[in-house]
Amino acid sequence: MYTKPFSYHRPKSLEDAVALFGKSSDPRYLAGGQTLIPTMKQRLAAPSDLIDLGGLSALAFIRKSADMLMIGAGTRHAAVATSADVKSAIPALAYLAEGIGDPAVRHRGTIGGSLANNDPAADYPAAVLGLGATVKTTKRSIAADEFFTGMFETALQDGEIVTEIAFPIPEKAGYAKFPNPASRYAMVGVFVAKVKTGVRVAVTGAGPCVFRVPQMEAALAKDFSDGAIANIKVAADDLNSDLHGSREYRAHLVTVMARRAVAGA
Amino acid sequence: MTASLIGRPVKRKEDRRFITGTGHYTDDLSRPHQTHAVFVRSPHAHAKIRKIDAAPALALPGVIQVLTGEDLKADNVQGLICGWMIHSKDGSPMKAGGHPALALGKVRYVGDHVAVVIAETPAAAKDGAEAVVVDYEELPSVTSTGDAQSSSVQIHDEAPRNTVYQWALGDEKATGAAFANAAQVVELNLVNNRLIPNAMEPRAALGEYDSGSGIYTLTTTSQNPHVARLVLSAFVQIAPEHKLRVIAPDVGGGFGSKIFIYPEETVCVWAAKRVGRPVKWTAERGESFLADAHGRDHVTHGALALDKDGRVLGLRVKTTANLGAYLSTFSSAVPTYLYATLLSGQYNIPAIYAEVDAVYTNTAPVDAYRGAGRPEATYVVERLMEEAARKLKLDPAEIRRRNFIREFPHQTPVILAYDIGDYDASLKEAVKRADVSGFAQRKADAAKRDKKRGLGFSTYIEACGLAPSAAVGSLGAGVGLWESAEVRVNPTGSVEVLTGSHSHGQGHETTFAQLVADRLGISIDQVEIVHGDTDKVQFGMGTYGSRSAAVGLSAISLATDKVIAKAKHIAAYVMEVPEDDVEFKDGEFAAVKTNKKMTFGEVALAAYVGHKFPTDQIEPGLKETSFYDPKNFTFPAGCHICEVEIDPDTGVVEIVKFTAVDDFGTVINPMIVEGQVHGGIAQGIGQALLEHGVYDKESGQLLTGSYMDYCMPRADDLPSFEVGMTITACPSNPIGVKGCGEAGAIAAPAAVMNAITDALGVKEFDMPATPEKVWRALSGQRA
Ligand SMILES: Cc1cc2nc3c(=O)[nH]c(=O)nc-3n(C[C@H](O)[C@H](O)[C@H](O)COP(=O)(O)OP(=O)(O)OC[C@H]3O[C@@H](n4cnc5c(N)ncnc54)[C@H](O)[C@@H]3O)c2cc1C
């Protein structure tokens, strides 16, 4: 488990981080390192420069207003899971964070890192899309619906840093995860939320990228109960299929998990 | 009178160093000027090697040498061996293809060893390994057990139809007659899934060569360092035995996978001379998945013939066993003498006939893994028994009772002679602890919650401590299976015990010390257990097959007896009384009818100073040796009962209760024994629900090459186990122990799968019972 050699930087400000990024030949930002470091050890990534965002206290915060919850991109999963503000404003989000990986992962990994990485089986994308949150960066604000563009792909541009995620506080929200038995990432995770703009249902793990289920959203807008979506099935065609679950099984689980998320909301 | 240490849950002496990070594992050791090895591995399941171009690697900074199979050949290093000869039904010897430590012209599985890069640092070696250019000509591959014999792929020229042997055991005619007379025949197709061992510490090796003395030293993760030395010298011909020292320091788990003599370790010790500097290698976890010997991987058809009352008349088994791409050290014995000999289970079965075909495939070698053959046998027998109960509408406990062996010794039709057991006792105790009588109610309650409950039994037997040596020799073993011990008393009365057993998690340093301290009446702190170094320990066959207590500790017990006998002799001289008047109790030698007595320590000192006894009649010193060869195997047995609840919406199986009642004979440290049971059950449940080594049929790639896809059992997959014991002391060894290391892994899979098939109401269902498979079985029923 040996990485290729690289230079390590620990900038003091976001500006310095962005500047360093611009100067390096093949740089990567480092947050919790829970995805990037294993990838480097397996030599699937070999950046020339690692720019560690870990020292930037400006990225680690949780703030609540009357109708919004703001979480800094550098906030660790464990902090989200245990925050009183998160628990009172969006308990489903605290619950989601508590179910990520194991204690070691939760004490290193960050929400910004998870979103920037956009692993198709990661948990946070379901919450961000399900709540219709806004991803703020060093350059702009990106709506959740625009942020996740494909498998391990986001709207982020080269060198752009996620700084904050702004979540609207929902009337109700629930998350249900069916973990992959081996990795414990989401094989299917469904986040359901009733927000001002309506009901949103976001599914992670099942497909190549987190996605919404408009049919369920419409049904739940009329009747926010698990029975309302019992007969709504997502099409299996575009879903993931692997050792742990075929696309048909995942499609079935989407309905089961959506019902559980609604029941738990 | 001090209380006996036997049967006490003494805390493990070794744990302090393990949990404070002060143990010494192979990777913890570093030598001056050491170099680092990284292996170039085959990315293909099957390919010819046209050319290996090392030049790009050698051009990199820090790369010292790149060595290949041709270099091994040039140094006359021989291939690796399989140490157990199996003959086919037709009398022909097994067809063993060559097993070079580094490939010669061909690679046969993904992860196979192509070359080694030796460099100044691990990172440089890794860069070097990536830079070696290998020109492969890809060949079609076959990985699945069932396809091996019909495939056109030829893995070894020596083995047509990829068949290593076609072996049989038992009486075919008598078994045929039993089936002809049967009122009921129950048949099952069973797959015993491939497992990947996953010891916590990956394999590692540090090879050294002293050019002054000509002595090689291999420090490595071995369960049996003396056997490694014997094989590396006598067969692989690295160095003569007296010029090769093998050390297995602290070893973090083995489960069988560290018994074998592997290419990497072999290459490191050989290369140390070539390079002229120590060579170190530590496996990455991915390499462990690819190249540690895997376990199980059987495809079986089993049939049970019964009379109308559920008494078994005969058992017929046909198994195909996947041995992977090469024959690993003991692989050939696992699906034969460690498997078919156990097919009688706890039952009085008049006729058994088993046929086993062993096959080569383009997969990692398969060899002994916790239980080794016995879990596979138990799985066949116990799944069939449960199915028979269902077909005959008998209670699963009752059908077992009707067939239990109750008179001992009992000669089975498949070689083994059981010495003792009480199967009714463990069944009764397990039924009570599992609250079997309350199951119907629990099932009804679960149904109200839309959940499905099932209950499954497994009354297993295993044979441990393979012996005696003459018997295993007659079955084809290349070694004897005795064990040695040396009990070395120091002048101050403290004791070193040198054992040929090897502890890699089992707690020998505690259990063995407990027995010796108890016998000598000294504090357990006065006893040091020394193991794992061919320079210190006289000889040893190592630890596997739950043999350490039954064989290794028996040897220690006998050597301790000899120490006491000599000490008594000396004490008699010192106290000037006849030897018959000396009594040894609680660490004191007392002369009866006098008030003369000596502590054990005082006698030890007297033995070493040699002032008070005739040294021409009694040699000074106090040190005794025993080489102990048991009379028979030992036969641990018991009853495991599993209760599951299935969520039909998702197919998730929850183990709601798991009860294990085992008969391990005399128990020295119940805490350690329970720990072994817990670990074994976790692995057994892992096999039944979670673990599966899968190769892609097309490409031959290992699909479960990391923890992202290979599912190890975790604490939250398991219930809190209900563990009990019933005891019949083993008559075949001096301490009455049978062995406990593998029981859980042997018994649990059948109990879990019997519970699942009960809940689902299906007959055939293969491990692992993943949620999707369970869900599909239930959807099929709904449709
Ligand atoms: C054993 C294990 C189990 C896990 N289980 C789960 C699970 O169940 N569910 C789950 O969702 N995840 C799981 N993860 C992933 C975990 O949540 C990671 O922490 C997360 O995916 C990445 O966050 P990080 O802070 O560690 O990012 P890093 O690994 O440091 O970085 C990941 C990527 O994001 C980029 N990046 C990081 N921060 C920023 C930023 N602020 N702006 C722009 N780019 C940035 C980096 O350059 C890199 O490309 C698991 C990880 C491990 C090791």
Coordinates of N, CA, C and O in Angstrom, one line a residue, chain B residues 30-87:
Chain B
S30 N 12.8 -5.3 11.2 CA 13.5 -4.8 10.1 C 15.0 -5.1 10.4 O 15.4 -5.1 11.6
R31 N 15.8 -5.3 9.4 CA 17.2 -5.6 9.5 C 18.0 -4.5 8.8 O 17.5 -3.9 7.8
P32 N 19.2 -4.3 9.3 CA 20.1 -3.4 8.6 C 20.2 -3.8 7.1 O 20.3 -5.0 6.8
H33 N 20.2 -2.8 6.2 CA 20.5 -3.1 4.8 C 19.4 -3.9 4.1 O 19.5 -4.4 3.1
Q34 N 18.2 -4.0 4.8 CA 17.2 -4.8 4.2 C 16.6 -4.2 2.9 O 16.6 -3.0 2.7
T35 N 16.2 -5.1 2.0 CA 15.6 -4.7 0.8 C 14.1 -5.2 0.8 O 13.7 -5.9 1.7
H36 N 13.4 -4.7 -0.2 CA 11.9 -5.0 -0.2 C 11.5 -5.7 -1.5 O 12.0 -5.3 -2.5
A37 N 10.7 -6.6 -1.3 CA 10.2 -7.4 -2.5 C 8.8 -7.0 -2.8 O 7.9 -6.9 -1.9
V38 N 8.5 -6.9 -4.1 CA 7.1 -6.8 -4.6 C 7.0 -7.7 -5.7 O 7.9 -7.8 -6.6
F39 N 5.9 -8.5 -5.8 CA 5.7 -9.5 -6.8 C 4.9 -9.0 -8.0 O 4.0 -8.2 -7.8
V40 N 5.4 -9.3 -9.2 CA 4.7 -9.1 -10.4 C 3.7 -10.2 -10.5 O 4.1 -11.4 -10.5
R41 N 2.4 -9.9 -10.6 CA 1.4 -10.9 -10.6 C 0.6 -11.0 -11.9 O 0.4 -9.9 -12.5
S42 N 0.1 -12.1 -12.2 CA -0.6 -12.3 -13.5 C -1.9 -11.5 -13.4 O -2.7 -11.7 -12.5
P43 N -2.2 -10.7 -14.4 CA -3.5 -10.1 -14.5 C -4.5 -11.0 -15.2 O -5.7 -10.7 -15.3
H44 N -4.0 -12.1 -15.8 CA -4.9 -13.0 -16.5 C -5.1 -14.3 -15.8 O -4.2 -14.8 -15.0
A45 N -6.2 -14.9 -16.1 CA -6.5 -16.2 -15.4 C -5.7 -17.3 -16.0 O -5.4 -18.3 -15.4
H46 N -5.3 -17.1 -17.3 CA -4.6 -18.2 -17.9 C -3.9 -17.6 -19.1 O -4.5 -17.0 -20.0
A47 N -2.6 -17.8 -19.2 CA -1.9 -17.2 -20.3 C -0.5 -17.8 -20.4 O 0.1 -18.3 -19.4
K48 N 0.0 -17.8 -21.6 CA 1.4 -18.1 -21.9 C 2.2 -16.9 -21.7 O 1.8 -15.8 -22.1
I49 N 3.4 -17.0 -21.1 CA 4.3 -15.9 -21.0 C 5.3 -16.0 -22.2 O 6.1 -16.9 -22.3
R50 N 5.2 -15.0 -23.1 CA 6.1 -15.0 -24.2 C 7.4 -14.4 -23.8 O 8.5 -14.9 -24.1
K51 N 7.4 -13.3 -23.0 CA 8.6 -12.6 -22.7 C 8.4 -11.8 -21.4 O 7.4 -11.2 -21.2
I52 N 9.5 -11.7 -20.6 CA 9.4 -10.8 -19.5 C 10.6 -9.8 -19.7 O 11.7 -10.2 -19.7
D53 N 10.2 -8.5 -19.8 CA 11.2 -7.5 -20.0 C 11.4 -6.7 -18.7 O 10.6 -5.9 -18.3
A54 N 12.5 -7.0 -18.0 CA 12.8 -6.3 -16.7 C 13.5 -5.0 -16.9 O 13.6 -4.2 -15.9
A55 N 14.0 -4.7 -18.1 CA 14.9 -3.5 -18.2 C 14.2 -2.2 -17.8 O 14.8 -1.5 -17.0
P56 N 12.9 -2.0 -18.1 CA 12.3 -0.7 -17.6 C 12.3 -0.6 -16.1 O 12.4 0.5 -15.6
A57 N 12.1 -1.8 -15.5 CA 12.1 -1.7 -14.0 C 13.5 -1.5 -13.4 O 13.7 -0.7 -12.5
L58 N 14.5 -2.2 -14.0 CA 15.9 -2.0 -13.5 C 16.4 -0.6 -13.7 O 17.3 -0.2 -13.0
A59 N 15.8 0.1 -14.7 CA 16.2 1.5 -15.0 C 15.7 2.4 -13.9 O 16.2 3.6 -13.8
L60 N 14.8 2.0 -13.1 CA 14.2 2.9 -12.1 C 15.1 3.1 -10.9 O 15.8 2.1 -10.5
P61 N 15.0 4.2 -10.2 CA 15.9 4.4 -9.0 C 15.4 3.5 -7.9 O 14.2 3.3 -7.7
G62 N 16.4 2.9 -7.3 CA 16.1 2.0 -6.1 C 15.9 0.6 -6.4 O 15.8 -0.3 -5.5
V63 N 15.6 0.3 -7.7 CA 15.4 -1.1 -8.1 C 16.7 -1.9 -8.1 O 17.7 -1.4 -8.8
I64 N 16.8 -3.0 -7.4 CA 18.1 -3.7 -7.3 C 18.2 -4.9 -8.3 O 19.1 -5.1 -9.0
Q65 N 17.1 -5.7 -8.2 CA 17.1 -6.9 -9.0 C 15.7 -7.3 -9.4 O 14.7 -7.0 -8.7
V66 N 15.5 -7.9 -10.6 CA 14.3 -8.5 -11.0 C 14.5 -10.0 -11.2 O 15.4 -10.3 -12.0
L67 N 13.8 -10.8 -10.5 CA 14.1 -12.3 -10.6 C 12.9 -13.0 -11.1 O 11.7 -12.6 -10.8
T68 N 13.1 -14.0 -11.9 CA 12.0 -14.8 -12.5 C 12.2 -16.3 -12.2 O 13.2 -16.7 -11.6
G69 N 11.2 -17.1 -12.7 CA 11.3 -18.5 -12.6 C 12.6 -19.1 -13.2 O 13.1 -20.1 -12.7
E70 N 13.1 -18.4 -14.2 CA 14.4 -19.0 -14.8 C 15.5 -18.8 -13.8 O 16.4 -19.7 -13.8
D71 N 15.5 -17.8 -13.0 CA 16.6 -17.6 -12.0 C 16.5 -18.7 -10.9 O 17.5 -19.2 -10.5
L72 N 15.3 -19.0 -10.5 CA 15.1 -20.1 -9.5 C 15.6 -21.4 -10.1 O 16.3 -22.2 -9.4
K73 N 15.3 -21.6 -11.4 CA 15.7 -22.8 -12.1 C 17.3 -22.9 -12.1 O 17.9 -23.9 -11.8
A74 N 17.9 -21.8 -12.4 CA 19.3 -21.7 -12.5 C 20.0 -22.1 -11.2 O 21.1 -22.6 -11.2
D75 N 19.3 -21.7 -10.1 CA 19.8 -22.1 -8.8 C 19.4 -23.4 -8.3 O 19.5 -23.8 -7.1
N76 N 18.7 -24.2 -9.2 CA 18.2 -25.5 -8.8 C 17.2 -25.5 -7.7 O 17.1 -26.5 -7.0
V77 N 16.5 -24.4 -7.6 CA 15.4 -24.4 -6.6 C 14.2 -25.2 -7.3 O 13.8 -24.9 -8.4
Q78 N 13.7 -26.1 -6.5 CA 12.6 -27.0 -7.0 C 11.3 -26.4 -6.8 O 11.1 -25.4 -6.0
G79 N 10.2 -27.0 -7.4 CA 8.9 -26.4 -7.2 C 8.3 -26.8 -5.9 O 8.9 -27.5 -5.1
L80 N 7.2 -26.2 -5.6 CA 6.5 -26.4 -4.3 C 5.8 -27.8 -4.4 O 5.5 -28.2 -5.5
I81 N 5.5 -28.3 -3.3 CA 4.9 -29.7 -3.3 C 3.6 -29.8 -2.6 O 3.2 -28.9 -1.8
C82 N 2.9 -30.9 -2.9 CA 1.7 -31.2 -2.2 C 2.1 -32.5 -1.4 O 2.5 -33.5 -1.9
G83 N 1.9 -32.4 -0.1 CA 2.5 -33.4 0.8 C 1.6 -34.6 1.1 O 1.9 -35.3 2.1
W84 N 0.5 -34.8 0.4 CA -0.3 -35.9 0.7 C -0.7 -36.6 -0.6 O -1.4 -36.0 -1.4
M85 N -0.2 -37.8 -0.8 CA -0.5 -38.5 -2.0 C -1.9 -39.2 -2.0 O -2.2 -40.0 -1.0
I86 N -2.7 -38.9 -3.0 CA -4.0 -39.5 -3.1 C -4.0 -40.4 -4.3 O -3.5 -40.0 -5.4
H87 N -4.5 -41.6 -4.2 CA -4.6 -42.5 -5.4 C -6.1 -42.5 -5.8 O -7.0 -42.6 -5.0

